[in-house]
């Protein structure tokens, strides 16, 4: 039986495990097929490329979109993707500047953070979870979740938006680069089925190829409902835990597989699409 997890983060972005350790951990939890999808970088996936891993690892990336709050786009592919890499590099560089700006705002609020410690913790792209963990380490909040709730959440006093692409830019960019574009955690965008359907129609028109129906955040809408909608539109269905670290709001490796009835056929469909791009 296939147990797939196509959405996980490593220390190349805001996860806590190295790519190598993540594979071991996923295998220990029964995962048989996985993808590494770090924010704005292929570094996590690259670390495993050409290596003899105990299970197949699909290279991936997760991009934050400018169009709407909570809108993230996953890309899966095996091509060299130079144009995509150039764009990712710019986004990653901007993330450093943005982290610096957030550290400055926190300083003004009376929560000094050593930017050096932050940059050292972030081995790849820097994100808010790094800042949240640093705040908890300094005793400013009792846990990273509280840092988001009080200071660095999207409406928080120390929040600075990261530079983001639009769907109209990112979907064609991924496809030109040999990467299959998949909408991440749709329930983070909208929990209304009709709204989702309208959005999917629009994005499918731009070349969107798949929808992550099986994600912890989707459970409030019903993963099976999203699956049915996506499949009915001819889109590829995917799933993953969005694992970053234990005890946060995301899941653990492999946690969605038992809810994903057509896992094997869907993963094979994704692989075929990657090879055909
Ligand atoms: P960034 O891409 O730097 O804006 O950070 C977004 C990331 O922060 C997401 O991918 C999650 O990993 C994490 N995140 C966002 N909101 C929360 C929250 N309320 N609690 C914990 N982690 C969060
Ligand atoms: Fe994240
Ligand atoms: Fe996401
Ligand atoms: Zn993610």
PDB file of C-alpha atoms and ligand atoms in Angstrom:
ATOM      1  CA  UNK A   1       0.000   0.000   0.000  1.00  0.00           C
ATOM      2  CA  UNK A   2       1.255   3.477  -0.831  1.00  0.00           C
ATOM      3  CA  UNK A   3       1.448   5.987   2.020  1.00  0.00           C
ATOM      4  CA  UNK A   4       2.284   9.345   0.465  1.00  0.00           C
ATOM      5  CA  UNK A   5       3.092  12.724   1.983  1.00  0.00           C
ATOM      6  CA  UNK A   6       3.629  15.385  -0.663  1.00  0.00           C
ATOM      7  CA  UNK A   7       3.966  18.471   1.554  1.00  0.00           C
ATOM      8  CA  UNK A   8       6.771  18.750   4.107  1.00  0.00           C
ATOM      9  CA  UNK A   9       9.269  21.384   5.218  1.00  0.00           C
ATOM     10  CA  UNK A  10      12.938  21.038   6.230  1.00  0.00           C
ATOM     11  CA  UNK A  11      15.613  23.297   7.702  1.00  0.00           C
ATOM     12  CA  UNK A  12      16.013  24.675   4.164  1.00  0.00           C
ATOM     13  CA  UNK A  13      12.970  26.787   5.109  1.00  0.00           C
ATOM     14  CA  UNK A  14      10.920  26.791   8.322  1.00  0.00           C
ATOM     15  CA  UNK A  15      10.975  23.095   9.263  1.00  0.00           C
ATOM     16  CA  UNK A  16      13.135  21.779  12.093  1.00  0.00           C
ATOM     17  CA  UNK A  17      14.569  18.636  10.452  1.00  0.00           C
ATOM     18  CA  UNK A  18      17.364  18.401   7.919  1.00  0.00           C
ATOM     19  CA  UNK A  19      16.281  16.833   4.603  1.00  0.00           C
ATOM     20  CA  UNK A  20      18.157  13.626   5.504  1.00  0.00           C
ATOM     21  CA  UNK A  21      16.576  13.404   8.965  1.00  0.00           C
ATOM     22  CA  UNK A  22      13.136  14.122   7.507  1.00  0.00           C
ATOM     23  CA  UNK A  23      13.361  11.144   5.142  1.00  0.00           C
ATOM     24  CA  UNK A  24      14.351   8.865   8.033  1.00  0.00           C
ATOM     25  CA  UNK A  25      11.526  10.212  10.192  1.00  0.00           C
ATOM     26  CA  UNK A  26       8.942   9.865   7.405  1.00  0.00           C
ATOM     27  CA  UNK A  27      10.054   6.286   6.745  1.00  0.00           C
ATOM     28  CA  UNK A  28       9.808   5.490  10.474  1.00  0.00           C
ATOM     29  CA  UNK A  29       6.190   6.694  10.328  1.00  0.00           C
ATOM     30  CA  UNK A  30       5.399   4.382   7.408  1.00  0.00           C
ATOM     31  CA  UNK A  31       5.608   6.885   4.549  1.00  0.00           C
ATOM     32  CA  UNK A  32       6.471   5.186   1.242  1.00  0.00           C
ATOM     33  CA  UNK A  33       6.473   8.205  -1.135  1.00  0.00           C
ATOM     34  CA  UNK A  34       7.276  11.787  -0.193  1.00  0.00           C
ATOM     35  CA  UNK A  35       7.933  15.269  -1.470  1.00  0.00           C
ATOM     36  CA  UNK A  36       9.974  18.072   0.089  1.00  0.00           C
ATOM     37  CA  UNK A  37       8.251  21.443  -0.383  1.00  0.00           C
ATOM     38  CA  UNK A  38      10.194  24.224   1.309  1.00  0.00           C
ATOM     39  CA  UNK A  39       9.065  27.857   1.120  1.00  0.00           C
ATOM     40  CA  UNK A  40      10.612  29.694  -1.845  1.00  0.00           C
ATOM     41  CA  UNK A  41      13.573  27.314  -2.248  1.00  0.00           C
ATOM     42  CA  UNK A  42      14.538  24.033  -3.871  1.00  0.00           C
ATOM     43  CA  UNK A  43      17.496  23.644  -1.482  1.00  0.00           C
ATOM     44  CA  UNK A  44      15.718  21.050   0.677  1.00  0.00           C
ATOM     45  CA  UNK A  45      14.810  18.945  -2.338  1.00  0.00           C
ATOM     46  CA  UNK A  46      18.262  19.439  -3.896  1.00  0.00           C
ATOM     47  CA  UNK A  47      19.976  18.034  -0.801  1.00  0.00           C
ATOM     48  CA  UNK A  48      18.341  14.666  -1.553  1.00  0.00           C
ATOM     49  CA  UNK A  49      18.659  14.700  -5.340  1.00  0.00           C
ATOM     50  CA  UNK A  50      20.792  11.952  -6.805  1.00  0.00           C
ATOM     51  CA  UNK A  51      21.097  10.385  -3.359  1.00  0.00           C
ATOM     52  CA  UNK A  52      20.088   6.818  -2.635  1.00  0.00           C
ATOM     53  CA  UNK A  53      17.061   7.531  -0.427  1.00  0.00           C
ATOM     54  CA  UNK A  54      15.110   4.612   1.095  1.00  0.00           C
ATOM     55  CA  UNK A  55      11.873   5.938  -0.487  1.00  0.00           C
ATOM     56  CA  UNK A  56      11.276   8.056  -3.612  1.00  0.00           C
ATOM     57  CA  UNK A  57      11.457  11.804  -2.936  1.00  0.00           C
ATOM     58  CA  UNK A  58       9.737  14.190  -5.361  1.00  0.00           C
ATOM     59  CA  UNK A  59      11.422  17.611  -5.495  1.00  0.00           C
ATOM     60  CA  UNK A  60       9.012  20.418  -4.685  1.00  0.00           C
ATOM     61  CA  UNK A  61       8.609  24.025  -3.595  1.00  0.00           C
ATOM     62  CA  UNK A  62       5.870  26.093  -1.907  1.00  0.00           C
ATOM     63  CA  UNK A  63       5.299  29.666  -3.086  1.00  0.00           C
ATOM     64  CA  UNK A  64       3.247  32.312  -1.249  1.00  0.00           C
ATOM     65  CA  UNK A  65       0.921  34.168  -3.615  1.00  0.00           C
ATOM     66  CA  UNK A  66       0.089  37.860  -3.697  1.00  0.00           C
ATOM     67  CA  UNK A  67      -3.508  37.439  -4.942  1.00  0.00           C
ATOM     68  CA  UNK A  68      -5.157  36.488  -1.668  1.00  0.00           C
ATOM     69  CA  UNK A  69      -4.482  35.903   1.999  1.00  0.00           C
ATOM     70  CA  UNK A  70      -3.387  32.310   2.720  1.00  0.00           C
ATOM     71  CA  UNK A  71      -2.918  31.439  -0.937  1.00  0.00           C
ATOM     72  CA  UNK A  72       0.067  29.126  -1.454  1.00  0.00           C
ATOM     73  CA  UNK A  73       1.082  27.290  -4.602  1.00  0.00           C
ATOM     74  CA  UNK A  74       3.006  24.014  -4.589  1.00  0.00           C
ATOM     75  CA  UNK A  75       5.229  23.025  -7.502  1.00  0.00           C
ATOM     76  CA  UNK A  76       6.517  19.508  -8.206  1.00  0.00           C
ATOM     77  CA  UNK A  77       9.170  18.705 -10.782  1.00  0.00           C
ATOM     78  CA  UNK A  78      12.503  17.189 -11.597  1.00  0.00           C
ATOM     79  CA  UNK A  79      13.807  19.614 -14.216  1.00  0.00           C
ATOM     80  CA  UNK A  80      16.794  21.919 -13.700  1.00  0.00           C
ATOM     81  CA  UNK A  81      14.425  24.889 -13.879  1.00  0.00           C
ATOM     82  CA  UNK A  82      16.937  27.720 -14.148  1.00  0.00           C
ATOM     83  CA  UNK A  83      14.318  30.441 -14.583  1.00  0.00           C
ATOM     84  CA  UNK A  84      12.418  29.194 -11.534  1.00  0.00           C
ATOM     85  CA  UNK A  85      15.654  29.082  -9.523  1.00  0.00           C
ATOM     86  CA  UNK A  86      16.532  32.667 -10.472  1.00  0.00           C
ATOM     87  CA  UNK A  87      13.118  33.825  -9.265  1.00  0.00           C
ATOM     88  CA  UNK A  88      13.385  31.804  -6.052  1.00  0.00           C
ATOM     89  CA  UNK A  89      16.754  33.364  -5.333  1.00  0.00           C
ATOM     90  CA  UNK A  90      15.264  36.848  -5.565  1.00  0.00           C
ATOM     91  CA  UNK A  91      12.384  35.880  -3.266  1.00  0.00           C
ATOM     92  CA  UNK A  92      14.802  34.358  -0.734  1.00  0.00           C
ATOM     93  CA  UNK A  93      16.962  37.477  -0.760  1.00  0.00           C
ATOM     94  CA  UNK A  94      13.907  39.599  -0.148  1.00  0.00           C
ATOM     95  CA  UNK A  95      12.929  37.351   2.765  1.00  0.00           C
ATOM     96  CA  UNK A  96      16.180  38.321   4.516  1.00  0.00           C
ATOM     97  CA  UNK A  97      15.436  42.039   4.178  1.00  0.00           C
ATOM     98  CA  UNK A  98      11.886  41.457   5.345  1.00  0.00           C
ATOM     99  CA  UNK A  99      13.080  39.468   8.395  1.00  0.00           C
ATOM    100  CA  UNK A 100      15.379  42.365   9.228  1.00  0.00           C
ATOM    101  CA  UNK A 101      12.418  44.760   9.045  1.00  0.00           C
ATOM    102  CA  UNK A 102      10.372  42.535  11.342  1.00  0.00           C
ATOM    103  CA  UNK A 103      13.250  42.322  13.813  1.00  0.00           C
ATOM    104  CA  UNK A 104      13.408  46.130  13.766  1.00  0.00           C
ATOM    105  CA  UNK A 105       9.678  46.400  14.523  1.00  0.00           C
ATOM    106  CA  UNK A 106       9.994  43.899  17.367  1.00  0.00           C
ATOM    107  CA  UNK A 107      12.897  45.893  18.740  1.00  0.00           C
ATOM    108  CA  UNK A 108      10.694  48.988  18.833  1.00  0.00           C
ATOM    109  CA  UNK A 109       8.053  46.975  20.680  1.00  0.00           C
ATOM    110  CA  UNK A 110      10.645  46.064  23.304  1.00  0.00           C
ATOM    111  CA  UNK A 111      11.543  42.572  22.111  1.00  0.00           C
ATOM    112  CA  UNK A 112      15.136  42.671  20.893  1.00  0.00           C
ATOM    113  CA  UNK A 113      16.205  39.675  18.798  1.00  0.00           C
ATOM    114  CA  UNK A 114      19.750  38.963  17.697  1.00  0.00           C
ATOM    115  CA  UNK A 115      19.498  39.058  13.902  1.00  0.00           C
ATOM    116  CA  UNK A 116      22.670  36.979  13.683  1.00  0.00           C
ATOM    117  CA  UNK A 117      21.104  34.163  15.729  1.00  0.00           C
ATOM    118  CA  UNK A 118      18.064  34.310  13.490  1.00  0.00           C
ATOM    119  CA  UNK A 119      20.065  34.129  10.283  1.00  0.00           C
ATOM    120  CA  UNK A 120      22.132  31.258  11.750  1.00  0.00           C
ATOM    121  CA  UNK A 121      18.972  29.299  12.597  1.00  0.00           C
ATOM    122  CA  UNK A 122      17.673  29.796   9.070  1.00  0.00           C
ATOM    123  CA  UNK A 123      19.849  27.603   6.877  1.00  0.00           C
ATOM    124  CA  UNK A 124      17.819  28.389   3.768  1.00  0.00           C
ATOM    125  CA  UNK A 125      14.923  30.818   3.390  1.00  0.00           C
ATOM    126  CA  UNK A 126      13.923  32.799   6.485  1.00  0.00           C
ATOM    127  CA  UNK A 127      10.314  32.848   7.622  1.00  0.00           C
ATOM    128  CA  UNK A 128       8.164  34.005  10.469  1.00  0.00           C
ATOM    129  CA  UNK A 129       8.412  30.629  12.278  1.00  0.00           C
ATOM    130  CA  UNK A 130      12.130  31.321  12.791  1.00  0.00           C
ATOM    131  CA  UNK A 131      11.284  34.649  14.427  1.00  0.00           C
ATOM    132  CA  UNK A 132       8.503  33.015  16.479  1.00  0.00           C
ATOM    133  CA  UNK A 133      10.903  30.364  17.791  1.00  0.00           C
ATOM    134  CA  UNK A 134      13.535  32.986  18.597  1.00  0.00           C
ATOM    135  CA  UNK A 135      10.921  34.999  20.537  1.00  0.00           C
ATOM    136  CA  UNK A 136       9.967  31.916  22.527  1.00  0.00           C
ATOM    137  CA  UNK A 137      13.646  31.140  23.183  1.00  0.00           C
ATOM    138  CA  UNK A 138      14.083  34.678  24.569  1.00  0.00           C
ATOM    139  CA  UNK A 139      11.048  34.238  26.832  1.00  0.00           C
ATOM    140  CA  UNK A 140       8.991  36.993  25.132  1.00  0.00           C
ATOM    141  CA  UNK A 141       6.182  34.489  24.506  1.00  0.00           C
ATOM    142  CA  UNK A 142       5.502  31.101  26.030  1.00  0.00           C
ATOM    143  CA  UNK A 143       5.410  29.363  22.627  1.00  0.00           C
ATOM    144  CA  UNK A 144       5.799  30.198  18.919  1.00  0.00           C
ATOM    145  CA  UNK A 145       2.031  30.104  18.410  1.00  0.00           C
ATOM    146  CA  UNK A 146       1.664  33.016  20.840  1.00  0.00           C
ATOM    147  CA  UNK A 147       4.189  35.044  18.834  1.00  0.00           C
ATOM    148  CA  UNK A 148       1.932  34.680  15.782  1.00  0.00           C
ATOM    149  CA  UNK A 149      -1.192  35.466  17.775  1.00  0.00           C
ATOM    150  CA  UNK A 150       0.157  38.618  19.405  1.00  0.00           C
ATOM    151  CA  UNK A 151       2.910  40.050  17.230  1.00  0.00           C
ATOM    152  CA  UNK A 152       3.745  38.541  13.854  1.00  0.00           C
ATOM    153  CA  UNK A 153       0.432  37.170  12.566  1.00  0.00           C
ATOM    154  CA  UNK A 154      -0.906  38.770   9.376  1.00  0.00           C
ATOM    155  CA  UNK A 155      -2.512  41.595  11.354  1.00  0.00           C
ATOM    156  CA  UNK A 156       0.143  41.748  14.041  1.00  0.00           C
ATOM    157  CA  UNK A 157       2.074  44.913  14.970  1.00  0.00           C
ATOM    158  CA  UNK A 158       5.439  43.467  13.852  1.00  0.00           C
ATOM    159  CA  UNK A 159       4.220  41.876  10.610  1.00  0.00           C
ATOM    160  CA  UNK A 160       5.828  42.768   7.305  1.00  0.00           C
ATOM    161  CA  UNK A 161       4.538  41.135   4.119  1.00  0.00           C
ATOM    162  CA  UNK A 162       6.981  39.053   2.094  1.00  0.00           C
ATOM    163  CA  UNK A 163       7.369  39.719  -1.628  1.00  0.00           C
ATOM    164  CA  UNK A 164       5.087  37.370  -3.506  1.00  0.00           C
ATOM    165  CA  UNK A 165       4.279  36.426  -7.078  1.00  0.00           C
ATOM    166  CA  UNK A 166       0.756  36.391  -8.489  1.00  0.00           C
ATOM    167  CA  UNK A 167      -0.954  33.195  -9.674  1.00  0.00           C
ATOM    168  CA  UNK A 168      -0.834  34.639 -13.210  1.00  0.00           C
ATOM    169  CA  UNK A 169       2.975  34.840 -12.890  1.00  0.00           C
ATOM    170  CA  UNK A 170       3.711  31.726 -10.846  1.00  0.00           C
ATOM    171  CA  UNK A 171       1.556  29.102 -12.599  1.00  0.00           C
ATOM    172  CA  UNK A 172       3.098  29.668 -16.070  1.00  0.00           C
ATOM    173  CA  UNK A 173       6.583  30.052 -14.513  1.00  0.00           C
ATOM    174  CA  UNK A 174       6.300  26.652 -12.831  1.00  0.00           C
ATOM    175  CA  UNK A 175       5.016  24.975 -15.990  1.00  0.00           C
ATOM    176  CA  UNK A 176       7.710  26.539 -18.191  1.00  0.00           C
ATOM    177  CA  UNK A 177      10.212  25.175 -15.658  1.00  0.00           C
ATOM    178  CA  UNK A 178       8.804  21.640 -15.778  1.00  0.00           C
ATOM    179  CA  UNK A 179       7.015  21.929 -12.438  1.00  0.00           C
ATOM    180  CA  UNK A 180       3.378  20.875 -11.934  1.00  0.00           C
ATOM    181  CA  UNK A 181       1.464  23.698 -10.156  1.00  0.00           C
ATOM    182  CA  UNK A 182      -0.841  22.504  -7.359  1.00  0.00           C
ATOM    183  CA  UNK A 183      -3.029  24.659  -5.100  1.00  0.00           C
ATOM    184  CA  UNK A 184      -1.889  24.142  -1.475  1.00  0.00           C
ATOM    185  CA  UNK A 185      -4.364  23.811   1.446  1.00  0.00           C
ATOM    186  CA  UNK A 186      -7.443  25.315  -0.319  1.00  0.00           C
ATOM    187  CA  UNK A 187      -9.305  25.742   2.988  1.00  0.00           C
ATOM    188  CA  UNK A 188      -6.725  28.387   4.003  1.00  0.00           C
ATOM    189  CA  UNK A 189      -8.034  30.437   1.056  1.00  0.00           C
ATOM    190  CA  UNK A 190     -11.779  29.953   1.444  1.00  0.00           C
ATOM    191  CA  UNK A 191     -14.077  27.568   3.242  1.00  0.00           C
ATOM    192  CA  UNK A 192     -16.986  28.170   0.898  1.00  0.00           C
ATOM    193  CA  UNK A 193     -17.395  25.508  -1.751  1.00  0.00           C
ATOM    194  CA  UNK A 194     -18.882  27.838  -4.359  1.00  0.00           C
ATOM    195  CA  UNK A 195     -16.108  30.391  -3.900  1.00  0.00           C
ATOM    196  CA  UNK A 196     -13.500  27.674  -4.196  1.00  0.00           C
ATOM    197  CA  UNK A 197     -15.128  26.386  -7.362  1.00  0.00           C
ATOM    198  CA  UNK A 198     -15.078  29.876  -8.912  1.00  0.00           C
ATOM    199  CA  UNK A 199     -11.426  30.362  -7.963  1.00  0.00           C
ATOM    200  CA  UNK A 200     -10.426  26.934  -9.272  1.00  0.00           C
ATOM    201  CA  UNK A 201     -12.126  27.685 -12.597  1.00  0.00           C
ATOM    202  CA  UNK A 202     -10.096  30.880 -12.875  1.00  0.00           C
ATOM    203  CA  UNK A 203      -6.783  29.282 -11.862  1.00  0.00           C
ATOM    204  CA  UNK A 204      -7.334  26.206 -14.044  1.00  0.00           C
ATOM    205  CA  UNK A 205      -7.655  28.717 -16.876  1.00  0.00           C
ATOM    206  CA  UNK A 206      -4.149  29.951 -15.991  1.00  0.00           C
ATOM    207  CA  UNK A 207      -2.816  26.374 -16.082  1.00  0.00           C
ATOM    208  CA  UNK A 208      -3.239  25.117 -12.511  1.00  0.00           C
ATOM    209  CA  UNK A 209      -2.959  21.314 -12.649  1.00  0.00           C
ATOM    210  CA  UNK A 210      -3.750  20.031  -9.166  1.00  0.00           C
ATOM    211  CA  UNK A 211      -5.339  20.617  -5.765  1.00  0.00           C
ATOM    212  CA  UNK A 212      -4.071  19.501  -2.359  1.00  0.00           C
ATOM    213  CA  UNK A 213      -7.354  18.020  -1.144  1.00  0.00           C
ATOM    214  CA  UNK A 214      -5.798  16.105   1.760  1.00  0.00           C
ATOM    215  CA  UNK A 215      -4.255  18.632   4.144  1.00  0.00           C
ATOM    216  CA  UNK A 216      -4.886  19.056   7.905  1.00  0.00           C
ATOM    217  CA  UNK A 217      -6.443  22.521   7.391  1.00  0.00           C
ATOM    218  CA  UNK A 218      -8.964  21.178   4.872  1.00  0.00           C
ATOM    219  CA  UNK A 219     -10.712  18.944   7.362  1.00  0.00           C
ATOM    220  CA  UNK A 220     -13.143  21.685   8.358  1.00  0.00           C
ATOM    221  CA  UNK A 221     -14.443  21.683   4.742  1.00  0.00           C
ATOM    222  CA  UNK A 222     -14.134  17.962   4.205  1.00  0.00           C
ATOM    223  CA  UNK A 223     -11.151  16.673   2.249  1.00  0.00           C
ATOM    224  CA  UNK A 224     -13.423  14.330   0.287  1.00  0.00           C
ATOM    225  CA  UNK A 225     -15.566  17.275  -0.880  1.00  0.00           C
ATOM    226  CA  UNK A 226     -12.513  19.108  -2.193  1.00  0.00           C
ATOM    227  CA  UNK A 227     -11.287  15.867  -3.785  1.00  0.00           C
ATOM    228  CA  UNK A 228     -14.617  15.457  -5.607  1.00  0.00           C
ATOM    229  CA  UNK A 229     -14.622  19.045  -6.846  1.00  0.00           C
ATOM    230  CA  UNK A 230     -11.024  18.916  -8.102  1.00  0.00           C
ATOM    231  CA  UNK A 231     -11.362  15.500  -9.692  1.00  0.00           C
ATOM    232  CA  UNK A 232     -14.597  16.558 -11.383  1.00  0.00           C
ATOM    233  CA  UNK A 233     -12.681  19.405 -13.015  1.00  0.00           C
ATOM    234  CA  UNK A 234     -10.008  17.021 -14.275  1.00  0.00           C
ATOM    235  CA  UNK A 235      -7.425  18.313 -11.795  1.00  0.00           C
ATOM    236  CA  UNK A 236      -4.850  16.097 -10.066  1.00  0.00           C
ATOM    237  CA  UNK A 237      -5.595  15.391  -6.398  1.00  0.00           C
ATOM    238  CA  UNK A 238      -2.698  15.499  -3.912  1.00  0.00           C
ATOM    239  CA  UNK A 239      -2.192  15.401  -0.154  1.00  0.00           C
ATOM    240  CA  UNK A 240       0.316  16.053   2.587  1.00  0.00           C
ATOM    241  CA  UNK A 241       0.833  16.834   6.257  1.00  0.00           C
ATOM    242  CA  UNK A 242       2.603  20.223   5.866  1.00  0.00           C
ATOM    243  CA  UNK A 243       4.947  18.903   8.560  1.00  0.00           C
ATOM    244  CA  UNK A 244       7.223  21.580  10.083  1.00  0.00           C
ATOM    245  CA  UNK A 245       7.735  20.404  13.688  1.00  0.00           C
ATOM    246  CA  UNK A 246       5.850  18.377  16.275  1.00  0.00           C
ATOM    247  CA  UNK A 247       3.234  20.247  18.283  1.00  0.00           C
ATOM    248  CA  UNK A 248       2.534  23.125  15.915  1.00  0.00           C
ATOM    249  CA  UNK A 249      -0.688  23.600  13.967  1.00  0.00           C
ATOM    250  CA  UNK A 250       0.501  21.371  11.113  1.00  0.00           C
ATOM    251  CA  UNK A 251       0.494  17.564  10.942  1.00  0.00           C
ATOM    252  CA  UNK A 252       3.083  14.813  11.300  1.00  0.00           C
ATOM    253  CA  UNK A 253       4.553  12.976   8.274  1.00  0.00           C
ATOM    254  CA  UNK A 254       2.050  10.625   6.661  1.00  0.00           C
ATOM    255  CA  UNK A 255      -0.904  11.864   8.725  1.00  0.00           C
ATOM    256  CA  UNK A 256      -3.222  12.454   5.740  1.00  0.00           C
ATOM    257  CA  UNK A 257      -2.601   9.177   3.892  1.00  0.00           C
ATOM    258  CA  UNK A 258      -5.252   7.171   5.742  1.00  0.00           C
ATOM    259  CA  UNK A 259      -7.918   9.688   4.617  1.00  0.00           C
ATOM    260  CA  UNK A 260      -6.789   9.680   1.002  1.00  0.00           C
ATOM    261  CA  UNK A 261      -8.527   6.748  -0.728  1.00  0.00           C
ATOM    262  CA  UNK A 262      -6.965   7.049  -4.213  1.00  0.00           C
ATOM    263  CA  UNK A 263      -3.500   7.922  -2.959  1.00  0.00           C
ATOM    264  CA  UNK A 264      -1.586   5.535  -5.217  1.00  0.00           C
ATOM    265  CA  UNK A 265      -3.418   6.397  -8.444  1.00  0.00           C
ATOM    266  CA  UNK A 266      -3.216  10.121  -7.663  1.00  0.00           C
ATOM    267  CA  UNK A 267       0.529  10.073  -6.977  1.00  0.00           C
ATOM    268  CA  UNK A 268       1.089   8.136 -10.196  1.00  0.00           C
ATOM    269  CA  UNK A 269      -0.958  10.734 -12.053  1.00  0.00           C
ATOM    270  CA  UNK A 270       1.216  13.498 -10.609  1.00  0.00           C
ATOM    271  CA  UNK A 271       4.403  11.671 -11.594  1.00  0.00           C
ATOM    272  CA  UNK A 272       3.086  11.204 -15.129  1.00  0.00           C
ATOM    273  CA  UNK A 273       2.241  14.900 -15.350  1.00  0.00           C
ATOM    274  CA  UNK A 274       5.756  15.826 -14.191  1.00  0.00           C
ATOM    275  CA  UNK A 275       7.287  13.652 -16.879  1.00  0.00           C
ATOM    276  CA  UNK A 276       5.003  15.052 -19.558  1.00  0.00           C
ATOM    277  CA  UNK A 277       5.679  18.738 -18.865  1.00  0.00           C
TER     278      UNK A 277
HETATM  279  P1  LIG B   1       6.128  33.489   6.103  1.00  0.00           P
HETATM  280  O1  LIG B   1       6.181  32.665   4.833  1.00  0.00           O
HETATM  281  O2  LIG B   1       7.484  33.878   6.570  1.00  0.00           O
HETATM  282  O3  LIG B   1       5.159  34.624   6.027  1.00  0.00           O
HETATM  283  O4  LIG B   1       5.578  32.511   7.235  1.00  0.00           O
HETATM  284  C1  LIG B   1       4.446  31.737   6.973  1.00  0.00           C
HETATM  285  C2  LIG B   1       4.621  30.414   7.685  1.00  0.00           C
HETATM  286  O5  LIG B   1       4.408  30.648   9.076  1.00  0.00           O
HETATM  287  C3  LIG B   1       3.599  29.357   7.323  1.00  0.00           C
HETATM  288  O6  LIG B   1       4.065  28.582   6.266  1.00  0.00           O
HETATM  289  C4  LIG B   1       3.528  28.539   8.561  1.00  0.00           C
HETATM  290  O7  LIG B   1       4.609  27.652   8.591  1.00  0.00           O
HETATM  291  C5  LIG B   1       3.750  29.548   9.661  1.00  0.00           C
HETATM  292  N1  LIG B   1       2.529  30.083  10.292  1.00  0.00           N
HETATM  293  C6  LIG B   1       1.669  30.986   9.787  1.00  0.00           C
HETATM  294  N2  LIG B   1       0.719  31.299  10.685  1.00  0.00           N
HETATM  295  C7  LIG B   1       0.997  30.571  11.786  1.00  0.00           C
HETATM  296  C8  LIG B   1       0.388  30.456  13.058  1.00  0.00           C
HETATM  297  N3  LIG B   1      -0.693  31.140  13.395  1.00  0.00           N
HETATM  298  N4  LIG B   1       0.958  29.597  13.937  1.00  0.00           N
HETATM  299  C9  LIG B   1       2.067  28.905  13.615  1.00  0.00           C
HETATM  300  N5  LIG B   1       2.677  28.973  12.436  1.00  0.00           N
HETATM  301  C10 LIG B   1       2.162  29.805  11.529  1.00  0.00           C
HETATM  302 FE1  LIG B   2       5.840  27.186   6.822  1.00  0.00          FE
HETATM  303 FE1  LIG B   3       1.433  26.765   3.104  1.00  0.00          FE
HETATM  304 ZN1  LIG B   4       3.664  24.260   3.746  1.00  0.00          ZN
END
